[in-house]
Amino acid sequence: MTMDKIWVLVRQGILDTAYMTFPSTFFAYLLGLPLGVLLVISQKGHIRAMPTLNTVLGAVINFLRSIPFLILLVMLFPVTRVVMGTAIGTRSIIFPLVISAFPYVARMVEGSLKEVDPGLIEAAQSMGMSTFQIIRKVLLPEALPSLVNGAAICITTILAYTAMAGAAGGDGLGKIAITYGLNRREYGVMYAASIALVVMVQIIQILGNILTNALDHRKR
Amino acid sequence: MSESTRPMIQIQGLTKIYGSGASQVTALQDVNLTVNRGDIHGIIGMSGAGKSTLIRCINRLDTPTEGRILIDGQNIMDLKGAQLRAMRRRVSMIFQQFNLLMQKTVARNVRIPLEIAGVSRKEADDRVKELLKIVGLEHKARAYPAQLSGGQKQRVAIARALASDPEVLLSDEATSALDPMTTQSILALLQDINQRMGITIIIITHEMAVIRQICNQVTIIDGGVIVEEGSVDEVFTHTRSSAGRRLFGIIKDEIKEDEITEALRIVFDGTTRNEPLISSFILKSGMPVNILSADMHRIGGKAYGQMLLSLPESYADREKLTNGLREMGLTVEEVHTS
Ligand SMILES: Nc1ncnc2c1ncn2[C@@H]1O[C@H](COP(=O)(O)OP(=O)(O)OP(=O)(O)O)[C@@H](O)[C@H]1O
Ligand SMILES: [Mg+2]
């Protein structure tokens, strides 16, 4: 296959991969961010301690995270069909990606928010802040660099998962690498698609690092 | 009761027990304390005495197990939700570790209480400028806390604490992370705030010097119990409790090791003239004097602090020494260190 043709293929692969990755990340955060906040503030000794809820939530999240993505993808077929209209294709893979990623996002957010100095929360309480104000004015802004760093990791993880989209009739770089490499022995295409994946991951990670540093005012 | 004589804070039968069963800790036991309007009231005690627990009960960061706390006559024990938060805006707090938001500029930090109170943007801007001027940090408005020294951070925290126009300022070891010079300047600022704005201040510390520099009232707490209280002059010149003696350095560990059980304590309370009193006593009386320890500070040209002298063997010599020093206008007492 000529370089031109490979490029046309890979370029479409990049677009398909991005099309699956970014909306999935967005919706995973829509669910995972509030859940991560809830995981932190419902802890014993935190601003809205609800130990039972915290334990249950933690267990559900662990359960969801322990299911391998490929199995979840298949298990979710009926639900995906209802939610997305169809269970196969590049667009419909977004749903299982979100379901698989949001517990991961919640844990990521939890980790970031836990780093916030308890002294700051105490100071916020002493100023007469409400729970919501503490979340909005203290927890989230203080954890912002760490949250951004976590988001970069989440995006790259979801991006890697999209490689399995082929199993549900989706496209993207992963699908291209597998079809051309494994089935047609067109190794040039396989390597090109794989390199494109690696480059995408690198770019996201580097941008994430730059943004994290720019947002961090804790250092001199 | 008139406005000026009504106590600002009344603590009645306050008990705080942490945990339950075998791991139970009684942090405070039947504490009764009144803080008058406009006072700078020091609470001093060793580590673990219950100082932080006490101050955290006053703004209900901790919930007392038993007892009542009245702020300006209002019982704060039953306050919940919005009422509790409104009370906390009247009772500000500063901390040992400053607790500034590291991701926000100095100005944004000071602004936060105003945002919570719903003050308009324009008004808040003006107020922040004013507050930063009070603490002498106008030029740092756009800096981040990480770019400031410890003393500057505490000034920002003080400005932030003042933003809600509080009636009471609680200070939990606010100078303990600072060097002596910076401590002095922060204490001077607190005193200035107390005098200019009439804010009642409660200062927690384990350092006698802090109490002596700015407090007019002092409470000594030991093992969760108040063991001594009164005006600073009174408590310092006639320390009765052993916790007080330890905190004021009247009982020194080195002395214990030497097995000296009695000593003569001289208190310098700022009233004596700035002269070498001890050497002139020696010259005048021809009596040798053995100085065990001395802990002196000069504030505004006056001598503050204390000195421990060893007591002579004979009764006659003791009398001579004690009377001689008293004649020089010094406050002298025999202390027993065991
Ligand atoms: N959240 C808590 N749970 C259990 N015990 C506690 C808690 N907070 C304080 N205590 C205990 O209560 C006692 C008083 O603690 P507190 O922090 O009030 O002392 P402190 O006088 O402020 O000491 P320091 O000078 O070291 O700050 C200590 O024995 C401490 O271990
Ligand atoms: Mg303490």
Coordinates of C-alpha atoms and ligand atoms in Angstrom, one line a residue, chain B residues 18 25 27 46-53 173, ligand 1:
Chain B
Y18 CA -13.2 12.0 72.3
V25 CA -9.9 10.6 76.0
A27 CA -9.8 16.4 76.5
M46 CA 1.4 22.1 77.6
S47 CA 1.0 20.0 74.5
G48 CA -2.1 17.9 74.8
A49 CA -3.6 20.1 77.6
G50 CA -6.7 20.6 75.5
K51 CA -6.1 24.2 74.3
S52 CA -7.1 23.5 70.6
T53 CA -10.1 21.5 71.7
E173 CA -0.8 29.0 68.0
Ligands
LIG1 N1 -10.0 14.2 67.1 C1 -9.5 13.7 68.2 N2 -9.8 12.4 68.5 C2 -9.3 11.9 69.7 N3 -8.5 12.5 70.6 C3 -8.3 13.8 70.3 C4 -8.8 14.5 69.2 N4 -8.3 15.7 69.2 C5 -7.6 15.9 70.3 N5 -7.6 14.7 71.0 C6 -6.9 14.5 72.3 O1 -7.4 15.5 73.2 C7 -6.3 16.0 74.0 C8 -6.2 17.5 73.9 O2 -5.8 17.8 72.5 P1 -5.6 19.3 72.0 O3 -5.3 19.2 70.6 O4 -6.8 20.1 72.4 O5 -4.3 19.7 72.8 P2 -3.5 21.0 72.7 O6 -3.4 21.6 74.0 O7 -4.0 21.9 71.6 O8 -2.0 20.5 72.3 P3 -0.9 21.1 71.3 O9 -0.2 22.2 72.1 O10 0.0 19.9 71.1 O11 -1.6 21.6 70.1 C9 -5.1 15.2 73.6 O12 -4.9 14.1 74.5 C10 -5.4 14.7 72.2 O13 -4.8 13.5 72.0

